[in-house]
mmCIF file of C-alpha atoms in Angstrom:
data_model
loop_
_atom_site.group_PDB
_atom_site.id
_atom_site.type_symbol
_atom_site.label_atom_id
_atom_site.label_comp_id
_atom_site.label_asym_id
_atom_site.label_seq_id
_atom_site.Cartn_x
_atom_site.Cartn_y
_atom_site.Cartn_z
ATOM 1 C CA MET A 153 5.805 9.020 4.312
ATOM 2 C CA ARG A 154 6.696 9.132 0.942
ATOM 3 C CA GLU A 155 4.327 12.460 1.252
ATOM 4 C CA GLN A 156 7.099 13.280 3.856
ATOM 5 C CA GLY A 157 9.900 13.085 1.905
ATOM 6 C CA TYR A 158 11.119 10.028 3.177
ATOM 7 C CA THR A 159 13.318 8.038 0.570
ATOM 8 C CA VAL A 160 13.867 4.711 2.349
ATOM 9 C CA PRO A 161 11.071 1.715 2.305
ATOM 10 C CA VAL A 162 9.828 1.109 5.518
ATOM 11 C CA ILE A 163 9.152 -3.103 6.094
ATOM 12 C CA PHE A 164 6.515 -2.718 8.788
ATOM 13 C CA ILE A 165 7.429 -5.629 11.211
ATOM 14 C CA THR A 166 4.403 -6.578 14.233
ATOM 15 C CA GLY A 167 4.248 -9.526 16.389
ATOM 16 C CA TYR A 168 0.142 -8.904 16.037
ATOM 17 C CA ALA A 169 -1.646 -10.361 12.699
ATOM 18 C CA GLU A 170 -4.611 -7.379 12.594
ATOM 19 C CA VAL A 171 -5.651 -6.541 9.482
ATOM 20 C CA GLY A 172 -6.750 -2.640 10.138
ATOM 21 C CA THR A 173 -2.724 -2.002 11.427
ATOM 22 C CA ALA A 174 -1.519 -3.825 8.220
ATOM 23 C CA VAL A 175 -3.548 -1.224 6.208
ATOM 24 C CA GLU A 176 -3.044 1.604 7.968
ATOM 25 C CA ALA A 177 1.017 0.827 7.901
ATOM 26 C CA MET A 178 0.817 0.601 3.971
ATOM 27 C CA LYS A 179 -1.370 3.614 4.110
ATOM 28 C CA SER A 180 1.165 5.317 5.888
ATOM 29 C CA GLY A 181 3.744 4.596 3.385
ATOM 30 C CA ALA A 182 5.022 1.319 4.364
ATOM 31 C CA PHE A 183 6.488 -0.946 1.478
ATOM 32 C CA ASP A 184 5.465 -4.433 2.884
ATOM 33 C CA TYR A 185 4.102 -5.559 6.107
ATOM 34 C CA ILE A 186 5.442 -9.369 7.866
ATOM 35 C CA GLU A 187 4.587 -10.554 10.967
ATOM 36 C CA LYS A 188 6.440 -12.048 13.671
ATOM 37 C CA PRO A 189 7.671 -14.784 13.209
ATOM 38 C CA PHE A 190 8.809 -15.229 9.931
ATOM 39 C CA ALA A 191 11.600 -17.101 7.829
ATOM 40 C CA HIS A 192 14.840 -14.942 7.220
ATOM 41 C CA GLN A 193 14.383 -15.589 3.638
ATOM 42 C CA THR A 194 11.190 -14.223 3.585
ATOM 43 C CA PHE A 195 12.365 -11.408 4.842
ATOM 44 C CA LEU A 196 14.947 -11.403 2.791
ATOM 45 C CA ASP A 197 13.080 -11.322 -0.245
ATOM 46 C CA LYS A 198 10.794 -8.506 1.105
ATOM 47 C CA VAL A 199 14.465 -6.689 1.930
ATOM 48 C CA LEU A 200 15.248 -7.318 -1.908
ATOM 49 C CA ARG A 201 12.423 -6.063 -3.131
ATOM 50 C CA ALA A 202 12.067 -2.748 -0.811
ATOM 51 C CA ILE A 203 15.723 -2.392 -2.257
ATOM 52 C CA ALA A 204 14.802 -2.843 -5.959
ATOM 53 C CA GLU A 205 11.640 -0.624 -5.675
ATOM 54 C CA SER A 206 13.522 1.910 -4.314
ATOM 55 C CA LYS A 207 16.291 2.359 -6.850
ATOM 56 C CA LEU A 208 13.805 2.666 -9.446
ATOM 57 C CA LEU A 209 11.803 5.259 -7.203
ATOM 58 C CA TYR A 210 15.579 7.155 -7.080
ATOM 59 C CA VAL A 211 15.948 6.689 -11.151
ATOM 60 C CA LYS A 212 12.092 8.709 -11.890
ATOM 61 C CA ASP A 213 12.878 11.209 -8.997
ATOM 62 C CA MET A 214 16.210 11.652 -10.841
ATOM 63 C CA GLN A 215 14.491 11.639 -14.285
ATOM 64 C CA ARG A 216 11.949 14.161 -13.071
ATOM 65 C CA ARG A 217 14.681 16.449 -11.692
ATOM 66 C CA ALA A 218 16.841 16.814 -14.563
ATOM 67 C CA THR A 219 13.609 17.337 -16.803
ATOM 68 C CA GLU A 220 12.435 20.304 -14.545
ATOM 69 C CA ALA A 221 16.224 22.031 -14.858
ATOM 70 C CA ARG A 222 16.476 21.754 -18.508
ATOM 71 C CA LEU A 223 12.651 22.973 -18.482
ATOM 72 C CA ALA A 224 13.839 25.912 -16.232
ATOM 73 C CA LEU A 225 16.030 27.291 -19.107
ATOM 74 C CA LEU A 226 13.026 28.582 -21.280
ATOM 75 C CA THR A 227 11.408 31.919 -20.644
ATOM 76 C CA ALA A 228 7.673 31.250 -20.047
ATOM 77 C CA THR A 229 6.730 32.124 -23.888
ATOM 78 C CA GLU A 230 8.996 28.959 -24.655
ATOM 79 C CA LEU A 231 7.052 26.704 -22.585
ATOM 80 C CA LYS A 232 3.602 27.652 -23.484
ATOM 81 C CA ILE A 233 4.912 27.593 -26.766
ATOM 82 C CA LEU A 234 6.376 24.020 -26.212
ATOM 83 C CA LYS A 235 2.610 22.733 -24.250
ATOM 84 C CA LEU A 236 1.203 23.572 -27.410
ATOM 85 C CA VAL A 237 3.342 21.615 -29.694
ATOM 86 C CA ALA A 238 3.025 18.455 -27.348
ATOM 87 C CA GLN A 239 -0.522 18.918 -27.383
ATOM 88 C CA GLY A 240 0.172 18.883 -31.273
ATOM 89 C CA ASN A 241 -0.551 22.134 -32.561
ATOM 90 C CA SER A 242 1.068 23.460 -35.567
ATOM 91 C CA SER A 243 3.250 27.313 -35.822
ATOM 92 C CA ARG A 244 -0.073 29.237 -37.095
ATOM 93 C CA GLU A 245 -2.291 27.376 -34.542
ATOM 94 C CA ILE A 246 -0.142 28.515 -31.686
ATOM 95 C CA GLY A 247 0.625 31.680 -33.362
ATOM 96 C CA GLU A 248 -3.124 32.155 -33.217
ATOM 97 C CA LYS A 249 -3.490 31.083 -29.821
ATOM 98 C CA LEU A 250 -0.961 33.215 -28.878
ATOM 99 C CA GLY A 251 -1.158 36.435 -31.077
ATOM 100 C CA ILE A 252 2.027 36.233 -32.492
ATOM 101 C CA SER A 253 3.245 34.764 -35.930
ATOM 102 C CA SER A 254 4.083 31.662 -37.059
ATOM 103 C CA ARG A 255 7.458 32.615 -37.661
ATOM 104 C CA THR A 256 7.675 33.776 -34.279
ATOM 105 C CA VAL A 257 6.810 30.258 -33.314
ATOM 106 C CA ASP A 258 9.051 28.585 -35.011
ATOM 107 C CA ASN A 259 11.615 31.449 -34.040
ATOM 108 C CA HIS A 260 10.709 30.286 -30.325
ATOM 109 C CA ARG A 261 11.123 26.637 -31.194
ATOM 110 C CA GLY A 262 14.666 27.297 -32.116
ATOM 111 C CA HIS A 263 15.611 28.594 -29.430
ATOM 112 C CA MET A 264 14.103 25.945 -27.354
ATOM 113 C CA MET A 265 15.909 23.359 -29.630
ATOM 114 C CA GLU A 266 19.429 24.999 -29.357
ATOM 115 C CA LYS A 267 18.993 25.425 -25.475
ATOM 116 C CA LEU A 268 17.815 21.862 -24.852
ATOM 117 C CA HIS A 269 20.776 20.422 -27.085
ATOM 118 C CA VAL A 270 17.967 18.708 -28.786
ATOM 119 C CA SER A 271 18.131 18.062 -33.037
ATOM 120 C CA SER A 272 14.242 17.297 -33.488
ATOM 121 C CA VAL A 273 10.945 18.430 -32.420
ATOM 122 C CA VAL A 274 10.219 14.612 -31.267
ATOM 123 C CA GLU A 275 13.117 15.428 -28.724
ATOM 124 C CA LEU A 276 11.430 18.050 -27.552
ATOM 125 C CA VAL A 277 8.484 17.072 -26.738
ATOM 126 C CA LEU A 278 10.047 14.169 -25.479
ATOM 127 C CA ILE A 279 12.216 16.334 -22.854
ATOM 128 C CA TYR A 280 8.974 18.043 -21.808
ATOM 129 C CA THR A 281 6.575 14.959 -20.931
ATOM 130 C CA GLY A 282 9.422 13.573 -18.912
ATOM 131 C CA GLU A 283 10.721 11.099 -21.547
ATOM 132 C CA GLY A 284 13.511 12.190 -22.903
ATOM 133 C CA LYS A 285 17.537 11.253 -22.775
#
């Protein structure tokens, strides 16, 4: 269900306790599975867990989208350089790999930092890896 864009958690409720049905429901993306009859508190606990999980997924999705939007500001060359920076390459190594001078690499890095409003290479890499603010 998630692959199809459903973001609301689904709790599969059934009157029949069949392992195959439960497995199929979970494979299809159900958040949880509950068999009737059930205690109200059990159901409430599952709903509250589903809501909490849904909030986490929503926050992660918003962070991913924000990162994608920020990285979309960069040129193809800047993205190549950023990837190499994130892999731990020096300006000289990046320049050699891309056939440009280390000074040009440094200029690109500076432009990226300006575009993304960061003040350090660490912040730049954190944005690239999706862990930045």
